[in-house]
Coordinates of C-alpha atoms and ligand atoms in Angstrom, one line a residue:
M1 CA 23.5 -60.9 -136.3
S2 CA 25.8 -57.9 -134.8
S3 CA 23.8 -55.1 -134.4
A4 CA 21.5 -57.8 -132.6
I5 CA 24.1 -58.1 -130.2
E6 CA 25.3 -55.3 -129.6
S7 CA 21.6 -53.1 -128.9
K8 CA 21.2 -56.2 -126.6
A9 CA 23.9 -55.1 -125.0
N10 CA 22.6 -51.8 -125.0
I11 CA 19.5 -53.1 -123.8
D12 CA 22.1 -54.8 -120.4
N13 CA 24.0 -51.5 -119.9
Q14 CA 20.6 -49.3 -119.0
A15 CA 19.3 -52.1 -116.9
S16 CA 22.1 -51.3 -114.5
A17 CA 20.3 -48.3 -114.5
I18 CA 16.7 -49.7 -114.1
D19 CA 16.8 -49.5 -110.7
H20 CA 15.0 -45.8 -110.4
P21 CA 15.5 -45.1 -106.8
T22 CA 13.1 -42.3 -106.9
T23 CA 9.6 -43.9 -108.8
Y24 CA 9.1 -47.4 -107.1
F25 CA 6.0 -49.3 -106.6
R26 CA 4.9 -48.2 -102.8
C27 CA 1.8 -49.7 -100.3
I28 CA -1.6 -47.3 -100.3
A29 CA -2.3 -48.8 -96.8
G30 CA 1.1 -47.5 -95.8
C31 CA 3.3 -50.3 -95.2
S32 CA 7.1 -48.9 -95.6
A33 CA 8.2 -51.4 -97.9
Q34 CA 9.5 -50.0 -101.5
H35 CA 9.5 -52.9 -104.8
S36 CA 11.0 -51.8 -108.1
I37 CA 8.6 -51.5 -110.9
F38 CA 10.6 -54.0 -112.8
D39 CA 8.6 -56.9 -109.9
V40 CA 6.4 -59.0 -110.9
I41 CA 4.4 -57.9 -107.8
Y42 CA 0.7 -56.7 -107.8
T43 CA -0.5 -55.5 -104.2
C44 CA 1.5 -55.2 -100.8
P45 CA 3.4 -58.4 -99.4
A46 CA 2.6 -57.7 -95.8
C47 CA -1.2 -56.0 -96.1
G48 CA -2.8 -57.1 -99.0
S49 CA -3.4 -53.6 -100.4
L50 CA -3.2 -52.6 -103.7
L51 CA 0.2 -50.3 -105.1
E52 CA 0.9 -48.1 -106.3
V53 CA 3.5 -46.4 -108.5
H54 CA 5.1 -43.1 -106.3
H55 CA 6.8 -40.7 -107.9
E56 CA 9.2 -38.9 -105.2
R57 CA 8.9 -35.7 -105.5
E58 CA 12.9 -33.8 -105.1
P59 CA 13.8 -34.9 -107.5
L60 CA 10.9 -33.5 -110.3
Q61 CA 11.1 -30.0 -107.7
K62 CA 14.4 -29.8 -109.7
R63 CA 12.6 -28.5 -113.0
S64 CA 10.4 -25.5 -112.2
A65 CA 6.6 -25.4 -112.7
A66 CA 7.5 -23.6 -115.7
E67 CA 10.0 -26.1 -117.2
W68 CA 7.9 -28.8 -117.1
K69 CA 5.4 -26.8 -118.6
T70 CA 7.4 -26.1 -121.6
L71 CA 9.0 -29.4 -121.3
F72 CA 5.4 -31.3 -121.7
D73 CA 4.1 -28.1 -124.6
S74 CA 7.0 -28.8 -126.9
R75 CA 6.7 -32.6 -126.6
A76 CA 2.6 -32.3 -127.5
S77 CA 3.8 -32.1 -130.6
T78 CA 6.6 -33.9 -131.7
S79 CA 6.9 -37.0 -133.9
K80 CA 9.7 -37.5 -132.3
W81 CA 10.5 -41.5 -130.5
P82 CA 9.0 -41.9 -127.8
Y83 CA 7.0 -37.9 -127.6
G84 CA 5.0 -38.6 -129.6
S85 CA 2.7 -40.9 -127.2
G86 CA 0.9 -38.3 -124.9
V87 CA 2.2 -40.5 -122.3
W88 CA 6.2 -41.0 -122.9
G89 CA 5.6 -37.0 -124.1
M90 CA 5.5 -37.0 -119.4
R91 CA 7.9 -40.6 -119.0
E92 CA 9.5 -38.3 -116.5
W93 CA 6.4 -38.6 -114.0
V94 CA 5.1 -41.8 -115.7
I95 CA 8.2 -44.8 -115.8
P96 CA 12.0 -42.5 -115.8
S97 CA 13.9 -45.1 -116.3
L98 CA 11.9 -47.3 -119.5
A99 CA 14.6 -47.3 -121.8
D100 CA 13.6 -45.6 -125.1
E101 CA 14.0 -49.2 -127.1
N102 CA 11.8 -51.0 -124.6
V103 CA 8.8 -48.2 -125.0
V104 CA 5.8 -49.7 -127.2
S105 CA 3.6 -47.1 -128.1
M106 CA 1.3 -46.0 -130.9
F107 CA 1.5 -43.0 -130.1
E108 CA -1.5 -43.3 -128.5
G109 CA -3.1 -40.1 -126.0
N110 CA -3.2 -36.5 -127.5
T111 CA -6.7 -36.8 -127.8
N112 CA -8.4 -34.0 -128.7
L113 CA -10.9 -31.3 -125.7
F114 CA -13.4 -30.2 -128.3
W115 CA -16.0 -27.7 -127.0
A116 CA -19.7 -28.8 -126.9
E117 CA -21.0 -25.6 -127.7
R118 CA -24.3 -26.8 -129.0
L119 CA -24.8 -29.4 -126.8
G120 CA -23.5 -27.0 -123.4
Q121 CA -26.0 -24.0 -125.1
Q122 CA -28.7 -26.9 -124.4
L123 CA -28.3 -27.7 -121.4
G124 CA -27.0 -24.2 -119.8
V125 CA -23.6 -25.0 -119.8
P126 CA -22.2 -22.8 -122.3
D127 CA -18.2 -23.4 -120.8
L128 CA -19.2 -27.6 -122.2
W129 CA -15.5 -29.7 -122.9
I130 CA -15.7 -33.1 -124.4
K131 CA -12.7 -34.6 -123.7
L132 CA -12.5 -38.2 -126.2
C133 CA -10.6 -40.3 -125.0
G134 CA -12.0 -43.1 -127.5
N135 CA -10.6 -41.4 -130.3
S136 CA -6.8 -43.7 -130.2
H137 CA -5.4 -46.5 -131.7
T138 CA -8.2 -49.7 -129.9
G139 CA -10.7 -46.6 -129.2
S140 CA -10.8 -45.7 -125.5
F141 CA -8.7 -44.6 -123.5
K142 CA -7.2 -47.7 -122.0
D143 CA -4.6 -48.0 -124.1
L144 CA -2.8 -45.6 -122.0
G145 CA -2.9 -47.4 -119.4
M146 CA -1.6 -50.9 -121.8
T147 CA 1.5 -48.7 -123.3
V148 CA 2.9 -48.5 -120.0
L149 CA 2.5 -52.1 -118.6
V150 CA 3.6 -53.7 -121.6
S151 CA 6.3 -51.6 -122.0
V152 CA 8.0 -52.2 -117.9
V153 CA 6.7 -56.0 -119.1
K154 CA 9.0 -55.6 -122.1
Q155 CA 11.8 -54.7 -120.3
M156 CA 11.1 -57.4 -117.4
M157 CA 11.7 -59.7 -120.4
A158 CA 14.9 -58.0 -122.0
Q159 CA 16.3 -58.7 -118.3
G160 CA 15.5 -61.4 -118.3
S161 CA 12.3 -62.8 -116.3
T162 CA 10.3 -65.4 -116.1
V163 CA 7.3 -63.9 -117.7
K164 CA 6.2 -65.3 -120.7
A165 CA 2.7 -63.9 -121.1
V166 CA 0.5 -61.0 -120.5
A167 CA -3.4 -61.9 -119.4
C168 CA -6.4 -60.1 -118.1
A169 CA -10.0 -60.1 -118.0
S170 CA -12.0 -57.5 -119.2
T171 CA -15.1 -56.4 -119.6
G172 CA -14.2 -55.1 -123.1
D173 CA -11.5 -52.2 -124.1
T174 CA -9.3 -53.5 -121.8
S175 CA -8.6 -56.7 -124.0
A176 CA -8.7 -55.1 -127.1
A177 CA -6.2 -52.4 -125.6
L178 CA -3.6 -55.3 -124.3
A179 CA -4.3 -57.4 -126.9
A180 CA -3.0 -54.7 -129.5
Y181 CA -0.1 -54.0 -127.6
A182 CA 1.1 -56.9 -126.7
A183 CA 0.7 -57.9 -130.4
Y184 CA 3.2 -54.7 -131.2
A185 CA 5.5 -55.6 -129.2
G186 CA 5.0 -59.5 -130.0
I187 CA 4.5 -60.9 -126.6
P188 CA 1.6 -63.3 -126.1
A189 CA -1.8 -62.0 -124.9
V190 CA -4.6 -63.9 -123.1
I191 CA -8.1 -62.6 -122.4
F192 CA -11.0 -64.2 -120.4
L193 CA -14.4 -62.5 -121.1
P194 CA -17.9 -62.8 -120.3
A195 CA -19.0 -65.2 -122.8
G196 CA -22.2 -63.0 -124.2
K197 CA -21.6 -59.7 -123.0
V198 CA -19.2 -57.5 -125.0
S199 CA -20.0 -56.0 -127.9
T200 CA -18.9 -57.6 -130.9
A201 CA -16.3 -54.8 -132.1
Q202 CA -14.8 -55.4 -128.4
L203 CA -14.4 -59.4 -129.1
I204 CA -13.4 -59.2 -132.3
Q205 CA -10.3 -56.4 -131.5
P206 CA -8.7 -59.7 -129.8
V207 CA -9.4 -61.7 -131.6
A208 CA -8.1 -60.1 -135.0
N209 CA -4.7 -59.2 -133.3
G210 CA -3.9 -63.0 -132.6
A211 CA -4.8 -63.1 -128.7
H212 CA -5.8 -66.4 -126.7
V213 CA -9.5 -65.1 -126.3
L214 CA -10.6 -67.2 -123.3
A215 CA -15.2 -66.7 -123.5
L216 CA -16.2 -67.9 -120.0
D217 CA -20.0 -68.9 -118.6
T218 CA -19.4 -66.0 -116.1
D219 CA -19.4 -62.1 -115.2
F220 CA -16.5 -59.8 -114.8
D221 CA -16.1 -60.4 -111.5
G222 CA -16.2 -63.9 -112.2
C223 CA -13.1 -63.6 -114.9
M224 CA -11.1 -61.4 -112.7
K225 CA -11.2 -64.6 -110.4
I226 CA -10.4 -66.5 -112.3
V227 CA -7.1 -64.7 -114.3
Q228 CA -6.1 -63.7 -110.7
E229 CA -5.4 -67.8 -110.0
V230 CA -3.5 -67.8 -113.2
T231 CA -1.2 -64.9 -113.1
K232 CA -0.2 -66.5 -109.4
D233 CA 2.6 -68.4 -110.3
N234 CA 4.7 -65.4 -112.2
S235 CA 4.9 -66.7 -115.6
I236 CA 1.9 -64.3 -116.7
Y237 CA 2.0 -60.9 -116.1
L238 CA -1.3 -59.3 -114.3
A239 CA -3.1 -56.1 -116.8
N240 CA -5.8 -55.1 -115.2
S241 CA -5.9 -52.1 -113.1
M242 CA -5.4 -53.8 -109.8
N243 CA -2.0 -53.7 -111.7
S244 CA -0.7 -50.2 -110.9
L245 CA 1.6 -49.3 -113.8
R246 CA -1.5 -48.4 -116.1
I247 CA -2.6 -45.9 -113.6
E248 CA 0.0 -43.9 -114.2
G249 CA -0.7 -43.7 -118.0
Q250 CA -3.9 -43.3 -117.5
K251 CA -3.4 -40.5 -115.1
T252 CA -1.7 -38.1 -118.4
V253 CA -5.7 -37.3 -119.0
G254 CA -5.9 -35.0 -116.5
I255 CA -2.6 -33.3 -117.5
E256 CA -3.2 -33.6 -120.4
I257 CA -6.4 -31.5 -120.4
V258 CA -5.1 -29.1 -118.4
R259 CA -2.0 -28.6 -120.2
Q260 CA -4.7 -28.3 -123.6
F261 CA -6.4 -25.2 -121.6
D262 CA -3.0 -23.9 -121.6
W263 CA -2.2 -25.0 -117.8
A264 CA -5.9 -23.7 -116.7
V265 CA -7.5 -26.2 -114.7
P266 CA -12.0 -26.2 -115.1
D267 CA -14.2 -26.6 -112.0
W268 CA -15.7 -30.3 -113.1
I269 CA -14.5 -33.3 -114.9
I270 CA -17.2 -36.0 -115.0
I271 CA -16.1 -39.6 -115.6
P272 CA -17.6 -42.7 -115.9
V273 CA -16.2 -45.8 -113.7
G274 CA -16.6 -49.2 -113.5
N275 CA -13.6 -50.7 -111.5
L276 CA -12.6 -47.0 -110.5
G277 CA -9.1 -47.2 -111.7
N278 CA -10.2 -44.0 -114.2
I279 CA -10.9 -41.7 -111.7
S280 CA -7.8 -42.5 -109.4
A281 CA -5.8 -41.8 -112.5
L282 CA -7.6 -38.6 -112.5
Y283 CA -6.7 -37.8 -109.4
K284 CA -3.0 -38.8 -109.2
G285 CA -2.2 -36.8 -112.0
F286 CA -3.7 -33.6 -110.7
K287 CA -1.9 -33.7 -107.5
L288 CA 1.2 -34.8 -108.9
M289 CA 0.4 -31.3 -110.7
M290 CA -0.3 -29.6 -107.6
D291 CA 2.4 -30.6 -105.8
L292 CA 5.2 -29.6 -107.9
G293 CA 3.2 -26.6 -108.7
L294 CA 1.9 -26.4 -112.0
I295 CA -1.6 -25.9 -110.8
S296 CA -3.2 -24.3 -107.5
R297 CA -6.3 -26.0 -107.6
M298 CA -7.7 -29.2 -108.0
P299 CA -10.9 -29.8 -109.8
R300 CA -14.2 -31.8 -108.6
L301 CA -13.9 -34.7 -110.1
V302 CA -17.4 -37.0 -110.3
A303 CA -17.9 -40.1 -110.4
A304 CA -20.4 -41.2 -112.8
Q305 CA -22.6 -45.0 -112.9
A306 CA -24.7 -46.6 -114.5
S307 CA -27.4 -47.6 -111.7
Q308 CA -27.7 -51.3 -112.6
A309 CA -23.9 -51.6 -112.1
N310 CA -23.7 -48.9 -109.2
P311 CA -21.7 -50.0 -106.0
F312 CA -19.4 -46.9 -105.7
Y313 CA -22.9 -44.9 -106.0
E314 CA -24.0 -46.7 -102.9
S315 CA -20.7 -46.2 -101.1
F316 CA -20.9 -42.5 -101.5
K317 CA -24.5 -42.1 -100.2
N318 CA -23.4 -44.4 -97.3
G319 CA -20.7 -41.8 -96.6
F320 CA -18.0 -44.2 -97.1
K321 CA -18.7 -45.9 -93.7
A322 CA -18.7 -49.2 -96.1
K323 CA -17.4 -50.7 -99.1
V324 CA -20.2 -51.7 -101.3
S325 CA -20.3 -54.4 -102.8
I326 CA -23.0 -56.0 -105.8
T327 CA -23.7 -58.4 -108.8
A328 CA -23.7 -56.0 -111.5
Q329 CA -26.8 -56.3 -113.7
D330 CA -27.2 -55.8 -117.5
T331 CA -26.5 -52.3 -118.6
L332 CA -25.9 -50.5 -121.8
A333 CA -22.9 -49.7 -120.5
N334 CA -21.1 -52.8 -120.4
A335 CA -17.5 -51.5 -119.9
I336 CA -18.8 -50.5 -116.5
R337 CA -20.6 -53.6 -115.7
I338 CA -18.5 -54.1 -113.0
G339 CA -19.8 -54.9 -108.6
N340 CA -16.9 -55.3 -106.9
P341 CA -14.4 -52.7 -108.3
V342 CA -10.7 -53.5 -108.2
S343 CA -10.2 -49.1 -106.7
Y344 CA -12.3 -48.6 -104.5
E345 CA -9.2 -47.0 -102.0
K346 CA -8.0 -45.0 -104.5
A347 CA -11.1 -43.7 -105.5
I348 CA -12.6 -42.4 -102.3
K349 CA -9.5 -40.3 -101.9
A350 CA -10.2 -39.1 -105.5
I351 CA -13.4 -37.9 -104.2
A352 CA -12.5 -36.9 -100.8
E353 CA -9.7 -35.1 -102.1
T354 CA -11.1 -32.5 -104.5
D355 CA -14.6 -31.9 -102.9
G356 CA -15.8 -34.6 -105.5
I357 CA -19.6 -36.3 -106.3
V358 CA -20.8 -39.8 -107.2
E359 CA -24.3 -40.0 -109.1
Q360 CA -25.6 -43.0 -111.4
A361 CA -27.9 -42.8 -114.3
T362 CA -30.8 -45.2 -115.6
E363 CA -30.4 -46.8 -118.6
N364 CA -33.1 -44.4 -120.3
E365 CA -31.2 -42.0 -119.1
L366 CA -28.1 -42.3 -120.6
A367 CA -29.0 -44.0 -123.7
A368 CA -31.2 -40.3 -123.8
A369 CA -28.4 -38.2 -123.2
A370 CA -26.1 -40.3 -125.7
A371 CA -29.1 -39.8 -128.4
H372 CA -29.2 -35.6 -127.2
A373 CA -25.2 -35.2 -127.6
D374 CA -25.1 -37.2 -131.2
L375 CA -28.0 -34.9 -132.4
T376 CA -25.4 -32.1 -131.5
G377 CA -22.5 -33.9 -134.3
M378 CA -21.6 -36.9 -131.3
F379 CA -21.5 -40.2 -131.7
T380 CA -21.3 -41.0 -127.8
C381 CA -20.4 -44.2 -126.4
P382 CA -22.6 -45.6 -123.8
H383 CA -21.1 -45.1 -120.9
T384 CA -20.0 -41.6 -122.1
G385 CA -23.6 -41.6 -122.0
V386 CA -24.2 -42.2 -118.8
A387 CA -21.9 -38.9 -117.8
L388 CA -23.5 -36.4 -119.3
A389 CA -26.4 -37.9 -117.8
V390 CA -25.0 -37.2 -115.1
L391 CA -24.5 -33.6 -115.9
T392 CA -27.5 -33.2 -116.9
K393 CA -29.1 -34.1 -113.1
L394 CA -26.6 -31.6 -112.0
I395 CA -27.0 -29.1 -113.4
Q396 CA -30.8 -29.2 -112.9
R397 CA -29.7 -29.8 -109.3
G398 CA -27.8 -26.5 -109.4
V399 CA -24.9 -28.3 -108.4
I400 CA -23.2 -27.5 -111.2
K401 CA -23.6 -23.7 -112.7
S402 CA -23.9 -22.1 -115.9
S403 CA -20.5 -20.2 -115.7
D404 CA -18.7 -23.4 -114.7
K405 CA -16.2 -24.7 -117.2
T406 CA -17.1 -28.8 -117.2
V407 CA -15.0 -31.3 -118.7
V408 CA -17.1 -34.4 -119.5
V409 CA -14.1 -37.8 -120.7
S410 CA -15.6 -39.7 -123.3
T411 CA -14.0 -43.2 -122.9
A412 CA -14.5 -44.8 -125.8
H413 CA -15.2 -44.5 -128.8
G414 CA -19.3 -44.5 -130.3
L415 CA -18.2 -47.1 -132.8
K416 CA -17.7 -50.2 -131.1
F417 CA -20.8 -49.5 -130.1
T418 CA -23.0 -49.3 -132.5
D419 CA -25.4 -52.7 -131.6
F420 CA -26.5 -50.1 -128.7
K421 CA -27.1 -46.8 -131.6
V422 CA -28.6 -49.8 -134.5
G423 CA -30.9 -50.6 -131.0
Y424 CA -31.6 -47.1 -130.2
H425 CA -32.6 -45.9 -133.0
E426 CA -34.9 -49.2 -134.1
S427 CA -36.7 -48.7 -130.5
T428 CA -35.3 -52.3 -130.2
L429 CA -33.7 -52.1 -126.6
H430 CA -36.1 -53.9 -124.4
S431 CA -34.7 -51.5 -121.5
V432 CA -35.3 -48.6 -123.3
D433 CA -37.6 -46.1 -124.3
S434 CA -36.3 -44.6 -127.4
E435 CA -36.9 -41.0 -127.1
H436 CA -35.2 -39.8 -130.4
P437 CA -35.1 -42.4 -133.1
N438 CA -35.0 -41.3 -136.7
P439 CA -34.8 -45.0 -138.5
A440 CA -33.2 -44.8 -142.3
V441 CA -36.8 -44.3 -143.9
H442 CA -37.5 -46.6 -147.4
L443 CA -38.8 -44.7 -150.5
P444 CA -38.7 -45.9 -154.0
A445 CA -36.1 -44.5 -156.2
D446 CA -38.6 -41.5 -157.2
A447 CA -38.4 -37.9 -157.5
D448 CA -41.6 -37.1 -156.5
A449 CA -42.0 -39.2 -153.6
V450 CA -38.8 -38.1 -152.1
K451 CA -39.2 -34.2 -152.6
A452 CA -43.0 -34.8 -151.5
E453 CA -40.4 -37.1 -148.5
I454 CA -38.1 -34.0 -147.7
E455 CA -40.8 -31.3 -147.8
K456 CA -42.9 -33.0 -144.9
R457 CA -39.0 -32.9 -143.1
L458 CA -38.2 -30.0 -143.1
S459 CA -41.3 -28.4 -143.1
V460 CA -41.8 -29.2 -139.1
Ligands
LIG501 C1 -12.6 -49.6 -118.7 C2 -13.8 -48.6 -118.9 C3 -14.4 -47.5 -118.0 C4 -14.3 -47.6 -116.5 O1 -12.8 -47.4 -116.2 P1 -12.2 -47.9 -114.6 O2 -11.0 -48.0 -114.6 O3 -12.6 -49.6 -114.5 O4 -13.1 -47.1 -114.1 C5 -15.3 -46.4 -118.3 N1 -15.7 -46.3 -119.6 C6 -15.1 -47.5 -121.2 C7 -15.4 -46.7 -122.2 C8 -14.1 -48.1 -120.9 O5 -13.5 -48.6 -121.2

């Protein structure tokens, strides 16, 4: 009892220092107001634009670039709370005013960046790397953003906020991440899913974590409208990526990539995009590193879209003169089946400021690229297939050169998408002609039959 009171007193103490004056929400369109990170606010009250978490540069410049590098390097291998997390290992750049005891973390991040030697050789870009963000707690990069958002909510609740639950609309991975982090913190979560449009693994994750899972007869964009309505009264906190806290966690991916290359910047980073939070986040991390002198040039960012859900590609084609919104069609890459991307304005900046490109891939192309990569030892999710198909196109077009250092961000774990894999190898996906199907062969338990089969296979 007394220790609980003591720790509460401790939190209150820190709460008084919480309104960190150098990190705050501000409007991306330039309205001048600043808002506390711990306010329930998602868009600019003056103009309705998205907010972003702004970090004033001056206080951060008190450490030199070399000192930042040494600090982040030193935390990357620790288990000390909360620095064992790839996100909280950069806490000064994320949410500096978050108290240790309010960090909700399962030590996400620090995912492997590996050399795709055989695939790169086959594609003609030997310096090809995969950033495997799917090797994470709930199997996608969404964990990086949710650790930040749920931590902020925990701190808000500790300070007596009226928030009593968190909610999101999701194409699958967002809800899995939110449900897991909310359960870890003991905060109720409400999940809105488009009925019948997410994989079994994606559906069962929030169910298992005890979230309130509501499957609605609509698509993602329809769920998004409902969740915005439900979260209006401020007792339920909105966890979609229009909430820019998630971007703060996700921006660590780019910083982590550079750290893993001993602070060298790759030439290209290709990422599959839907709501465009992830590419906005990548850019934000690189911009911060530039401003603080840790790097001296930007990578070129490539946004990869499924042609069935390609509003950002269409906007890119019209030179971003007008935002294109569409009704997204069925795609195997269901996590990026989004027709009206929320972080559109932020993503335009990410493309414009990095000499970036938006490209698309068909169902056949994404499935073939995923299957090809799997034959070199990977187990790629369909979204990673989209990115790999776009990589192939840009190589063929001569845009990505054989000497370029290229990173493909693999956004989810392939094991969340076994329906896609099974369908591909059984040649039952109706939108795809399986080029490399490899179904298991059924044989009698007879050594001669087995030897004959092996011989036949190894001699081709
Ligand atoms: C969410 C998600 C994306 C797209 O991220 P956005 O921020 O919506 O652009 C891509 N791949 C996977 C696996 C995802 O879960």
